[in-house]
Amino acid sequence: RARVGAGRVPAAMAMATEGVAAAESAAERFWKEDMTKMALGTRLLFVNDFAGAESVFRSGMMQERDVPKGEKEVRDLRGAFALQYALVSVIKGVASLADDQLDECLQRLWFAEELAGKDSEWLGKSVVRGIVTLVGGVIQCLQHSFVKGVYNVLKSWVWIKVLQSQALNYEGKEREVVRSCALLTLGIFNLLLSLLPSSMLRAATFL
């Protein structure tokens, strides 16, 4: 009897483990996979492996998933990966200030906005679209398209303004990412706004 009982314990533990894995929703599983990939790309970026980072982010923005029926909380993070892919180009573009590099930055940013638009309505979508528009405006200013650039910096407030009231107290599996991105975005927006000449702000309001 002792042997039978001993044999049943590992079996019961295995069944319990399988039950926990099965209980994990597709949304949670996909989110963990995406965060692991995002962290890898960011790590490569911080050690100046731009090619490696671009490869990781590109794979994330091009991925297609079969979402099980009934899953409502699956996040389409292709726009977020495309934003990271664009930011690699932004870093290289700002370093060189070459026109062709800055043009590539804008192309990547607008593509990220297009992908973000395909995500379901949730706060993370506003984060991505706000950052894309904000950074796009900065790049346009670097290209001396000041009116367009300032306009897009101000336009980004359409998405960024919800972060101040909603993102900082966001609850859910995405809380850590949403809150940290919101704080960074709000800080950058307010810094840029404080640096803009009043003449540019007035010109942008007519667009």
Short mmCIF file of C-alpha atoms in Angstrom, two decimals:
data_model
loop_
_atom_site.label_atom_id
_atom_site.label_comp_id
_atom_site.label_asym_id
_atom_site.label_seq_id
_atom_site.Cartn_x
_atom_site.Cartn_y
_atom_site.Cartn_z
CA ARG A 1 0.00 0.00 0.00
CA ALA A 2 2.85 2.38 0.77
CA ARG A 3 4.23 1.78 -2.71
CA VAL A 4 0.92 2.45 -4.36
CA GLY A 5 0.51 5.70 -2.40
CA ALA A 6 4.04 6.79 -3.24
CA GLY A 7 3.43 6.14 -6.90
CA ARG A 8 0.27 8.14 -6.91
CA VAL A 9 1.85 11.30 -5.47
CA PRO A 10 4.15 12.07 -8.45
CA ALA A 11 1.30 11.20 -10.81
CA ALA A 12 -1.03 13.58 -8.99
CA MET A 13 1.62 16.31 -9.06
CA ALA A 14 2.10 15.84 -12.79
CA MET A 15 -1.65 16.06 -13.35
CA ALA A 16 -1.82 19.22 -11.25
CA THR A 17 1.04 20.79 -13.24
CA GLU A 18 -0.71 19.96 -16.48
CA GLY A 19 -3.88 21.49 -15.07
CA VAL A 20 -2.09 24.75 -14.26
CA ALA A 21 -0.59 24.88 -17.75
CA ALA A 22 -3.98 24.22 -19.29
CA ALA A 23 -5.55 26.88 -17.08
CA GLU A 24 -3.13 29.49 -18.45
CA SER A 25 -5.02 31.29 -21.16
CA ALA A 26 -3.70 31.87 -24.65
CA ALA A 27 -3.61 35.59 -23.83
CA GLU A 28 -1.26 35.01 -20.89
CA ARG A 29 0.91 32.58 -22.84
CA PHE A 30 1.24 34.91 -25.84
CA TRP A 31 1.97 37.87 -23.55
CA LYS A 32 4.82 36.02 -21.82
CA GLU A 33 6.28 34.96 -25.16
CA ASP A 34 6.14 38.51 -26.49
CA MET A 35 7.69 39.98 -23.33
CA THR A 36 10.54 37.47 -23.50
CA LYS A 37 11.19 38.41 -27.11
CA MET A 38 10.90 42.13 -26.34
CA ALA A 39 13.38 41.81 -23.47
CA LEU A 40 15.86 39.97 -25.71
CA GLY A 41 15.67 42.65 -28.39
CA THR A 42 16.10 45.42 -25.82
CA ARG A 43 19.12 43.66 -24.30
CA LEU A 44 20.74 43.41 -27.73
CA LEU A 45 20.03 47.08 -28.37
CA PHE A 46 21.73 48.15 -25.13
CA VAL A 47 24.92 46.27 -26.06
CA ASN A 48 24.93 47.99 -29.46
CA ASP A 49 24.00 44.85 -31.39
CA PHE A 50 21.67 46.81 -33.65
CA ALA A 51 21.45 44.07 -36.29
CA GLY A 52 20.51 41.47 -33.67
CA ALA A 53 17.93 43.77 -32.08
CA GLU A 54 16.39 44.58 -35.46
CA SER A 55 16.15 40.88 -36.28
CA VAL A 56 14.28 40.14 -33.03
CA PHE A 57 11.91 43.09 -33.37
CA ARG A 58 11.29 42.35 -37.04
CA SER A 59 10.30 38.77 -36.25
CA GLY A 60 7.88 40.08 -33.61
CA MET A 61 6.21 42.58 -35.90
CA MET A 62 5.76 40.04 -38.69
CA GLN A 63 4.37 37.20 -36.56
CA GLU A 64 0.89 35.83 -37.23
CA ARG A 65 -1.08 33.93 -34.60
CA ASP A 66 -4.16 31.75 -34.61
CA VAL A 67 -6.17 33.07 -31.68
CA PRO A 68 -8.50 30.47 -30.12
CA LYS A 69 -12.18 31.25 -30.26
CA GLY A 70 -13.48 33.01 -27.18
CA GLU A 71 -10.13 34.60 -26.28
CA LYS A 72 -10.82 38.29 -25.65
CA GLU A 73 -7.62 39.47 -23.96
CA VAL A 74 -5.04 38.53 -26.62
CA ARG A 75 -2.94 41.60 -27.39
CA ASP A 76 -1.68 42.16 -30.92
CA LEU A 77 1.77 43.53 -30.16
CA ARG A 78 3.00 43.71 -33.74
CA GLY A 79 2.71 47.49 -33.53
CA ALA A 80 4.82 47.55 -30.35
CA PHE A 81 7.50 45.39 -31.99
CA ALA A 82 7.40 47.63 -35.08
CA LEU A 83 7.86 50.65 -32.79
CA GLN A 84 10.95 49.06 -31.25
CA TYR A 85 12.19 48.24 -34.75
CA ALA A 86 11.68 51.89 -35.69
CA LEU A 87 13.46 53.14 -32.56
CA VAL A 88 16.62 51.26 -33.57
CA SER A 89 16.54 53.25 -36.79
CA VAL A 90 15.85 56.44 -34.82
CA ILE A 91 18.98 55.90 -32.72
CA LYS A 92 21.09 55.40 -35.83
CA GLY A 93 19.37 58.31 -37.59
CA VAL A 94 19.88 60.79 -34.76
CA ALA A 95 23.53 59.73 -34.51
CA SER A 96 24.18 60.35 -38.21
CA LEU A 97 21.49 62.98 -39.07
CA ALA A 98 21.66 61.61 -42.62
CA ASP A 99 18.54 62.44 -44.64
CA ASP A 100 18.10 58.90 -45.96
CA GLN A 101 18.40 57.46 -42.46
CA LEU A 102 15.80 59.89 -41.10
CA ASP A 103 13.48 59.05 -43.99
CA GLU A 104 13.79 55.39 -43.06
CA CYS A 105 12.95 56.29 -39.45
CA LEU A 106 9.69 57.90 -40.54
CA GLN A 107 8.76 55.00 -42.82
CA ARG A 108 9.24 52.55 -39.95
CA LEU A 109 7.32 54.75 -37.52
CA TRP A 110 4.29 55.16 -39.79
CA PHE A 111 4.30 51.41 -40.44
CA ALA A 112 4.29 50.85 -36.67
CA GLU A 113 1.26 53.14 -36.40
CA GLU A 114 -0.49 51.13 -39.12
CA LEU A 115 0.13 47.86 -37.27
CA ALA A 116 -0.90 49.36 -33.93
CA GLY A 117 -4.20 50.36 -35.48
CA LYS A 118 -4.99 46.67 -36.04
CA ASP A 119 -4.85 45.88 -32.32
CA SER A 120 -8.01 45.72 -30.22
CA GLU A 121 -8.98 48.78 -28.21
CA TRP A 122 -6.96 48.85 -25.00
CA LEU A 123 -4.60 51.24 -23.25
CA GLY A 124 -1.44 49.75 -24.75
CA LYS A 125 -2.65 50.71 -28.20
CA SER A 126 -2.83 54.35 -27.12
CA VAL A 127 0.69 54.11 -25.70
CA VAL A 128 2.13 52.86 -28.99
CA ARG A 129 0.26 55.35 -31.18
CA GLY A 130 1.20 58.23 -28.88
CA ILE A 131 4.91 57.34 -28.92
CA VAL A 132 4.91 56.79 -32.69
CA THR A 133 3.34 60.20 -33.38
CA LEU A 134 5.53 61.95 -30.83
CA VAL A 135 8.80 60.49 -32.14
CA GLY A 136 7.66 61.03 -35.72
CA GLY A 137 7.19 64.72 -34.95
CA VAL A 138 10.69 64.92 -33.48
CA ILE A 139 12.19 63.31 -36.59
CA GLN A 140 10.32 65.77 -38.82
CA CYS A 141 11.76 68.65 -36.78
CA LEU A 142 15.25 67.20 -37.32
CA GLN A 143 14.47 67.25 -41.05
CA HIS A 144 13.57 70.95 -40.69
CA SER A 145 9.88 70.25 -41.38
CA PHE A 146 9.07 72.27 -38.29
CA VAL A 147 5.38 72.88 -38.86
CA LYS A 148 4.63 69.21 -39.54
CA GLY A 149 6.91 68.15 -36.71
CA VAL A 150 5.38 70.42 -34.08
CA TYR A 151 1.91 69.49 -35.29
CA ASN A 152 2.61 65.78 -34.76
CA VAL A 153 4.20 66.40 -31.36
CA LEU A 154 0.99 68.15 -30.32
CA LYS A 155 -1.20 65.59 -32.09
CA SER A 156 0.37 62.83 -30.00
CA TRP A 157 -1.48 64.32 -27.02
CA VAL A 158 -4.68 62.77 -28.42
CA TRP A 159 -3.34 59.39 -27.24
CA ILE A 160 -0.92 60.47 -24.53
CA LYS A 161 -3.50 62.41 -22.49
CA VAL A 162 -5.28 59.19 -21.48
CA LEU A 163 -2.06 57.86 -19.99
CA GLN A 164 -2.03 60.41 -17.19
CA SER A 165 -5.47 59.42 -15.97
CA GLN A 166 -5.55 55.70 -16.79
CA ALA A 167 -2.10 54.17 -17.32
CA LEU A 168 -0.54 55.06 -13.98
CA ASN A 169 -3.20 53.06 -12.11
CA TYR A 170 -3.66 50.35 -14.72
CA GLU A 171 -4.40 46.83 -13.43
CA GLY A 172 -3.77 43.63 -15.32
CA LYS A 173 -0.97 41.42 -16.59
CA GLU A 174 0.29 44.34 -18.67
CA ARG A 175 0.55 46.76 -15.71
CA GLU A 176 4.35 46.89 -15.43
CA VAL A 177 4.90 47.59 -19.13
CA VAL A 178 1.99 50.01 -19.53
CA ARG A 179 2.90 52.05 -16.46
CA SER A 180 6.63 52.35 -17.23
CA CYS A 181 5.99 53.28 -20.90
CA ALA A 182 3.38 55.83 -19.84
CA LEU A 183 5.75 57.54 -17.39
CA LEU A 184 8.52 57.72 -20.00
CA THR A 185 6.16 59.03 -22.69
CA LEU A 186 4.62 61.70 -20.45
CA GLY A 187 8.08 62.85 -19.41
CA ILE A 188 9.34 63.13 -23.00
CA PHE A 189 6.18 64.92 -24.13
CA ASN A 190 6.35 67.55 -21.39
CA LEU A 191 10.08 68.07 -21.96
CA LEU A 192 9.60 68.61 -25.71
CA LEU A 193 6.66 70.92 -25.11
CA SER A 194 8.75 73.08 -22.79
CA LEU A 195 11.49 73.38 -25.44
CA LEU A 196 9.23 74.45 -28.33
CA PRO A 197 9.16 78.16 -29.23
CA SER A 198 5.76 79.77 -28.79
CA SER A 199 5.75 80.76 -32.49
CA MET A 200 5.86 77.09 -33.50
CA LEU A 201 3.06 76.22 -31.12
CA ARG A 202 0.89 78.95 -32.61
CA ALA A 203 1.65 77.82 -36.16
CA ALA A 204 0.71 74.24 -35.37
CA THR A 205 -2.69 75.21 -33.98
CA PHE A 206 -3.80 76.39 -37.44
CA LEU A 207 -3.32 72.92 -39.01
#
